[in-house]
PDB file of C-alpha atoms in Angstrom:
ATOM      1  CA  MET A   1      -0.024   0.013  -0.017  1.00 48.00           C
ATOM      2  CA  LYS A   2       2.846   2.373   0.871  1.00 45.00           C
ATOM      3  CA  LYS A   3       4.583   1.600  -2.448  1.00 44.00           C
ATOM      4  CA  LEU A   4       1.395   2.408  -4.339  1.00 39.00           C
ATOM      5  CA  ALA A   5       1.060   5.788  -2.494  1.00 39.00           C
ATOM      6  CA  LEU A   6       4.689   6.599  -3.181  1.00 35.00           C
ATOM      7  CA  LEU A   7       4.317   5.759  -6.905  1.00 35.00           C
ATOM      8  CA  ALA A   8       1.283   7.962  -7.159  1.00 36.00           C
ATOM      9  CA  LEU A   9       3.135  10.797  -5.434  1.00 34.00           C
ATOM     10  CA  LEU A  10       6.120  10.424  -7.819  1.00 34.00           C
ATOM     11  CA  ALA A  11       3.801  10.346 -10.870  1.00 35.00           C
ATOM     12  CA  ALA A  12       2.043  13.490  -9.654  1.00 35.00           C
ATOM     13  CA  SER A  13       5.288  15.332  -9.018  1.00 35.00           C
ATOM     14  CA  GLY A  14       6.630  14.413 -12.468  1.00 36.00           C
ATOM     15  CA  SER A  15       3.560  15.886 -14.113  1.00 36.00           C
ATOM     16  CA  ALA A  16       3.957  19.060 -12.030  1.00 40.00           C
ATOM     17  CA  PHE A  17       7.173  19.741 -13.955  1.00 43.00           C
ATOM     18  CA  ALA A  18       5.486  18.989 -17.373  1.00 60.00           C
ATOM     19  CA  HIS A  19       4.871  22.719 -17.890  1.00 84.00           C
ATOM     20  CA  VAL A  20       6.590  26.019 -17.176  1.00 93.00           C
ATOM     21  CA  THR A  21       5.090  27.304 -13.981  1.00 94.00           C
ATOM     22  CA  LEU A  22       5.497  30.090 -11.437  1.00 97.00           C
ATOM     23  CA  GLU A  23       6.733  28.934  -8.003  1.00 97.00           C
ATOM     24  CA  THR A  24       4.386  31.336  -6.235  1.00 97.00           C
ATOM     25  CA  PRO A  25       1.058  31.217  -8.088  1.00 97.00           C
ATOM     26  CA  THR A  26      -0.568  34.224  -6.288  1.00 97.00           C
ATOM     27  CA  ALA A  27       0.267  37.855  -5.726  1.00 97.00           C
ATOM     28  CA  ALA A  28      -1.687  40.803  -4.321  1.00 97.00           C
ATOM     29  CA  SER A  29      -2.655  43.720  -6.512  1.00 97.00           C
ATOM     30  CA  GLY A  30      -0.242  46.566  -5.864  1.00 95.00           C
ATOM     31  CA  SER A  31       2.491  44.334  -4.479  1.00 97.00           C
ATOM     32  CA  TYR A  32       6.026  43.613  -5.683  1.00 97.00           C
ATOM     33  CA  TYR A  33       6.247  40.056  -6.818  1.00 98.00           C
ATOM     34  CA  LYS A  34       9.297  37.702  -7.214  1.00 98.00           C
ATOM     35  CA  GLY A  35       8.427  35.570 -10.222  1.00 98.00           C
ATOM     36  CA  VAL A  36      10.335  32.253 -10.275  1.00 98.00           C
ATOM     37  CA  LEU A  37       9.744  30.438 -13.548  1.00 98.00           C
ATOM     38  CA  LYS A  38      10.320  26.730 -13.057  1.00 97.00           C
ATOM     39  CA  ILE A  39      11.744  24.837 -16.105  1.00 96.00           C
ATOM     40  CA  GLY A  40      11.510  21.088 -15.598  1.00 93.00           C
ATOM     41  CA  HIS A  41      12.705  19.670 -18.894  1.00 93.00           C
ATOM     42  CA  GLY A  42      14.087  20.421 -22.301  1.00 94.00           C
ATOM     43  CA  CYS A  43      12.458  19.940 -25.766  1.00 93.00           C
ATOM     44  CA  ASN A  44      12.057  16.203 -26.472  1.00 92.00           C
ATOM     45  CA  GLY A  45      15.402  15.440 -24.797  1.00 93.00           C
ATOM     46  CA  SER A  46      17.219  18.473 -26.287  1.00 96.00           C
ATOM     47  CA  PRO A  47      18.942  20.961 -23.848  1.00 97.00           C
ATOM     48  CA  THR A  48      17.316  24.362 -23.184  1.00 97.00           C
ATOM     49  CA  THR A  49      19.438  27.247 -24.503  1.00 98.00           C
ATOM     50  CA  ALA A  50      17.063  30.222 -24.075  1.00 98.00           C
ATOM     51  CA  ILE A  51      13.977  31.266 -22.003  1.00 98.00           C
ATOM     52  CA  SER A  52      11.926  34.273 -22.885  1.00 98.00           C
ATOM     53  CA  VAL A  53       8.991  35.593 -20.793  1.00 98.00           C
ATOM     54  CA  GLU A  54       6.487  38.179 -21.910  1.00 98.00           C
ATOM     55  CA  MET A  55       5.136  40.523 -19.255  1.00 98.00           C
ATOM     56  CA  PRO A  56       1.315  40.713 -19.411  1.00 97.00           C
ATOM     57  CA  GLU A  57      -0.539  43.940 -19.153  1.00 95.00           C
ATOM     58  CA  GLY A  58      -0.775  44.817 -15.431  1.00 96.00           C
ATOM     59  CA  VAL A  59       2.818  43.849 -14.679  1.00 98.00           C
ATOM     60  CA  ARG A  60       5.151  46.819 -14.356  1.00 98.00           C
ATOM     61  CA  LEU A  61       8.802  47.657 -13.847  1.00 98.00           C
ATOM     62  CA  ALA A  62      10.029  44.064 -14.341  1.00 98.00           C
ATOM     63  CA  GLN A  63      13.709  43.339 -13.576  1.00 98.00           C
ATOM     64  CA  PRO A  64      15.490  40.081 -14.278  1.00 98.00           C
ATOM     65  CA  MET A  65      17.776  38.320 -11.854  1.00 98.00           C
ATOM     66  CA  PRO A  66      21.191  37.708 -13.486  1.00 97.00           C
ATOM     67  CA  LYS A  67      21.992  34.001 -13.975  1.00 96.00           C
ATOM     68  CA  ALA A  68      25.483  32.655 -14.036  1.00 95.00           C
ATOM     69  CA  GLY A  69      26.378  31.374 -17.509  1.00 96.00           C
ATOM     70  CA  TRP A  70      23.447  33.063 -19.184  1.00 98.00           C
ATOM     71  CA  GLU A  71      23.110  36.480 -20.917  1.00 98.00           C
ATOM     72  CA  VAL A  72      20.079  38.523 -20.047  1.00 98.00           C
ATOM     73  CA  GLU A  73      18.210  40.796 -22.516  1.00 98.00           C
ATOM     74  CA  VAL A  74      15.449  43.166 -21.555  1.00 98.00           C
ATOM     75  CA  SER A  75      13.044  44.499 -24.252  1.00 98.00           C
ATOM     76  CA  LYS A  76      10.841  47.498 -23.646  1.00 98.00           C
ATOM     77  CA  ALA A  77       7.697  48.911 -25.348  1.00 98.00           C
ATOM     78  CA  ALA A  78       5.557  52.057 -25.104  1.00 97.00           C
ATOM     79  CA  VAL A  79       2.897  51.801 -22.365  1.00 96.00           C
ATOM     80  CA  LYS A  80       0.070  54.009 -21.139  1.00 95.00           C
ATOM     81  CA  PRO A  81       2.045  56.404 -18.943  1.00 96.00           C
ATOM     82  CA  PHE A  82       1.987  55.835 -15.173  1.00 95.00           C
ATOM     83  CA  ASP A  83       3.705  57.414 -12.147  1.00 94.00           C
ATOM     84  CA  ASN A  84       6.571  55.651 -10.377  1.00 94.00           C
ATOM     85  CA  TYR A  85       7.502  57.676  -7.317  1.00 93.00           C
ATOM     86  CA  GLY A  86       7.149  61.000  -9.062  1.00 95.00           C
ATOM     87  CA  ARG A  87       8.707  59.776 -12.372  1.00 96.00           C
ATOM     88  CA  LYS A  88       6.453  59.417 -15.411  1.00 97.00           C
ATOM     89  CA  VAL A  89       7.018  56.051 -17.077  1.00 97.00           C
ATOM     90  CA  SER A  90       5.952  55.746 -20.771  1.00 97.00           C
ATOM     91  CA  GLU A  91       8.124  52.822 -21.738  1.00 98.00           C
ATOM     92  CA  ASP A  92       8.312  49.561 -19.712  1.00 98.00           C
ATOM     93  CA  VAL A  93       9.714  46.078 -19.861  1.00 98.00           C
ATOM     94  CA  ASN A  94       7.625  43.775 -22.012  1.00 98.00           C
ATOM     95  CA  ARG A  95      10.044  40.825 -22.376  1.00 98.00           C
ATOM     96  CA  ILE A  96      12.939  39.276 -20.538  1.00 98.00           C
ATOM     97  CA  THR A  97      15.225  36.738 -22.221  1.00 98.00           C
ATOM     98  CA  TRP A  98      17.947  34.562 -20.678  1.00 98.00           C
ATOM     99  CA  LYS A  99      20.068  32.948 -23.418  1.00 98.00           C
ATOM    100  CA  GLY A 100      23.457  31.393 -24.102  1.00 96.00           C
ATOM    101  CA  GLY A 101      23.300  28.858 -21.304  1.00 96.00           C
ATOM    102  CA  LYS A 102      22.746  25.123 -21.575  1.00 96.00           C
ATOM    103  CA  LEU A 103      20.246  23.373 -19.340  1.00 97.00           C
ATOM    104  CA  PRO A 104      20.376  19.589 -19.976  1.00 97.00           C
ATOM    105  CA  SER A 105      16.886  18.179 -20.668  1.00 94.00           C
ATOM    106  CA  ASN A 106      16.987  15.925 -17.618  1.00 94.00           C
ATOM    107  CA  PHE A 107      17.817  18.866 -15.273  1.00 95.00           C
ATOM    108  CA  TYR A 108      15.573  21.391 -13.578  1.00 93.00           C
ATOM    109  CA  ASP A 109      16.304  25.131 -13.167  1.00 97.00           C
ATOM    110  CA  GLU A 110      14.647  28.423 -12.309  1.00 97.00           C
ATOM    111  CA  PHE A 111      14.667  31.793 -14.029  1.00 98.00           C
ATOM    112  CA  VAL A 112      13.821  34.763 -11.696  1.00 98.00           C
ATOM    113  CA  PHE A 113      12.437  38.282 -12.151  1.00 98.00           C
ATOM    114  CA  GLN A 114      10.676  40.786  -9.959  1.00 98.00           C
ATOM    115  CA  ALA A 115       7.899  43.228 -10.900  1.00 98.00           C
ATOM    116  CA  LYS A 116       5.055  45.291  -9.573  1.00 98.00           C
ATOM    117  CA  ILE A 117       1.617  43.815  -9.974  1.00 97.00           C
ATOM    118  CA  ALA A 118      -0.653  46.717 -10.986  1.00 94.00           C
ATOM    119  CA  ALA A 119      -3.450  44.484 -12.296  1.00 91.00           C
ATOM    120  CA  GLN A 120      -6.807  44.151 -10.627  1.00 95.00           C
ATOM    121  CA  PRO A 121      -7.783  40.734  -9.012  1.00 97.00           C
ATOM    122  CA  GLY A 122      -8.042  37.962 -11.590  1.00 96.00           C
ATOM    123  CA  LYS A 123      -5.661  35.868 -13.690  1.00 96.00           C
ATOM    124  CA  LEU A 124      -2.510  36.955 -15.522  1.00 97.00           C
ATOM    125  CA  TYR A 125      -0.720  34.760 -17.997  1.00 97.00           C
ATOM    126  CA  PHE A 126       3.016  34.868 -18.672  1.00 98.00           C
ATOM    127  CA  LYS A 127       3.849  33.565 -22.114  1.00 98.00           C
ATOM    128  CA  VAL A 128       7.212  31.709 -22.005  1.00 98.00           C
ATOM    129  CA  LYS A 129       9.135  30.609 -25.058  1.00 98.00           C
ATOM    130  CA  GLN A 130      11.631  27.793 -24.382  1.00 97.00           C
ATOM    131  CA  GLN A 131      14.287  27.382 -27.033  1.00 98.00           C
ATOM    132  CA  CYS A 132      16.399  24.269 -27.198  1.00 97.00           C
ATOM    133  CA  GLU A 133      19.360  23.073 -29.235  1.00 97.00           C
ATOM    134  CA  GLN A 134      16.779  21.168 -31.315  1.00 97.00           C
ATOM    135  CA  GLY A 135      13.294  22.610 -31.351  1.00 96.00           C
ATOM    136  CA  GLU A 136      11.342  24.900 -29.080  1.00 96.00           C
ATOM    137  CA  THR A 137       8.191  25.035 -27.002  1.00 95.00           C
ATOM    138  CA  ASN A 138       5.947  28.114 -26.857  1.00 97.00           C
ATOM    139  CA  TRP A 139       4.221  27.981 -23.519  1.00 97.00           C
ATOM    140  CA  ALA A 140       1.556  30.440 -24.536  1.00 97.00           C
ATOM    141  CA  ASP A 141      -1.882  28.717 -24.467  1.00 95.00           C
ATOM    142  CA  ILE A 142      -4.397  30.611 -22.349  1.00 95.00           C
ATOM    143  CA  PRO A 143      -7.473  28.715 -21.109  1.00 93.00           C
ATOM    144  CA  ALA A 144     -10.922  29.762 -22.319  1.00 92.00           C
ATOM    145  CA  ALA A 145     -13.493  30.713 -19.738  1.00 89.00           C
ATOM    146  CA  GLY A 146     -14.246  27.576 -17.630  1.00 88.00           C
ATOM    147  CA  GLN A 147     -11.390  25.566 -19.186  1.00 89.00           C
ATOM    148  CA  ASP A 148      -8.722  23.958 -16.985  1.00 86.00           C
ATOM    149  CA  ALA A 149      -5.207  25.023 -17.928  1.00 84.00           C
ATOM    150  CA  HIS A 150      -4.049  21.410 -17.370  1.00 84.00           C
ATOM    151  CA  ASP A 151      -6.106  20.419 -20.386  1.00 87.00           C
ATOM    152  CA  LEU A 152      -3.910  22.590 -22.633  1.00 91.00           C
ATOM    153  CA  LYS A 153      -0.853  21.201 -24.434  1.00 92.00           C
ATOM    154  CA  SER A 154       1.400  24.222 -23.752  1.00 94.00           C
ATOM    155  CA  PRO A 155      -0.198  26.424 -21.115  1.00 95.00           C
ATOM    156  CA  ALA A 156       1.204  29.815 -20.267  1.00 97.00           C
ATOM    157  CA  ALA A 157       2.411  30.335 -16.664  1.00 97.00           C
ATOM    158  CA  GLU A 158      -0.568  31.482 -14.594  1.00 96.00           C
ATOM    159  CA  LEU A 159      -0.646  34.008 -11.781  1.00 97.00           C
ATOM    160  CA  THR A 160      -3.745  34.687  -9.668  1.00 97.00           C
ATOM    161  CA  VAL A 161      -3.929  38.322  -8.571  1.00 98.00           C
ATOM    162  CA  THR A 162      -5.713  38.788  -5.329  1.00 97.00           C
ATOM    163  CA  ALA A 163      -7.108  41.954  -3.634  1.00 96.00           C
ATOM    164  CA  ALA A 164      -4.583  44.333  -2.159  1.00 90.00           C
ATOM    165  CA  GLY A 165      -3.164  43.053   1.058  1.00 70.00           C
ATOM    166  CA  ALA A 166      -4.409  39.460   0.505  1.00 52.00           C
ATOM    167  CA  ALA A 167      -1.053  37.945  -0.589  1.00 48.00           C
ATOM    168  CA  GLY A 168       2.470  38.840  -1.675  1.00 44.00           C
ATOM    169  CA  HIS A 169       5.027  41.312  -0.387  1.00 46.00           C
ATOM    170  CA  HIS A 170       4.485  45.104  -0.459  1.00 45.00           C
ATOM    171  CA  HIS A 171       7.540  47.265  -1.211  1.00 47.00           C
TER     172      HIS A 171
END
């Protein structure tokens, strides 16, 4: 009986790494959020060589954490202007890319960024492109209303935004 329970636990934990996910799946509106993208495998056995994450609307002032052995690129785009401690921001980070490293397919790693969650309560989806030596996976599928993200082949990383003060760390 114990063996069966252990096998079930191992099977469940293996499927937890089948997608790109966020380590902390909730954040409060108005909080600063540490996003940890968990990468559990390569592309059909091929090592991962780049990870790119798109910041959804409602995520501001994103900053990547440097990663030893990887180059980091930050792309910006025009946004509806907002105030950041008395400074008008009209261009903000829309994509962070880590590239040039090599993550073997049978290894696990994390790619980290921080950002301010300006969105109202609800769901935010971070589209992640995983490039490998051979092939790539675009984790960008967003569930339709009432659909379970686990039913999607390549779901985007999901963040649940709660009411201010309900979760997360305030800066």
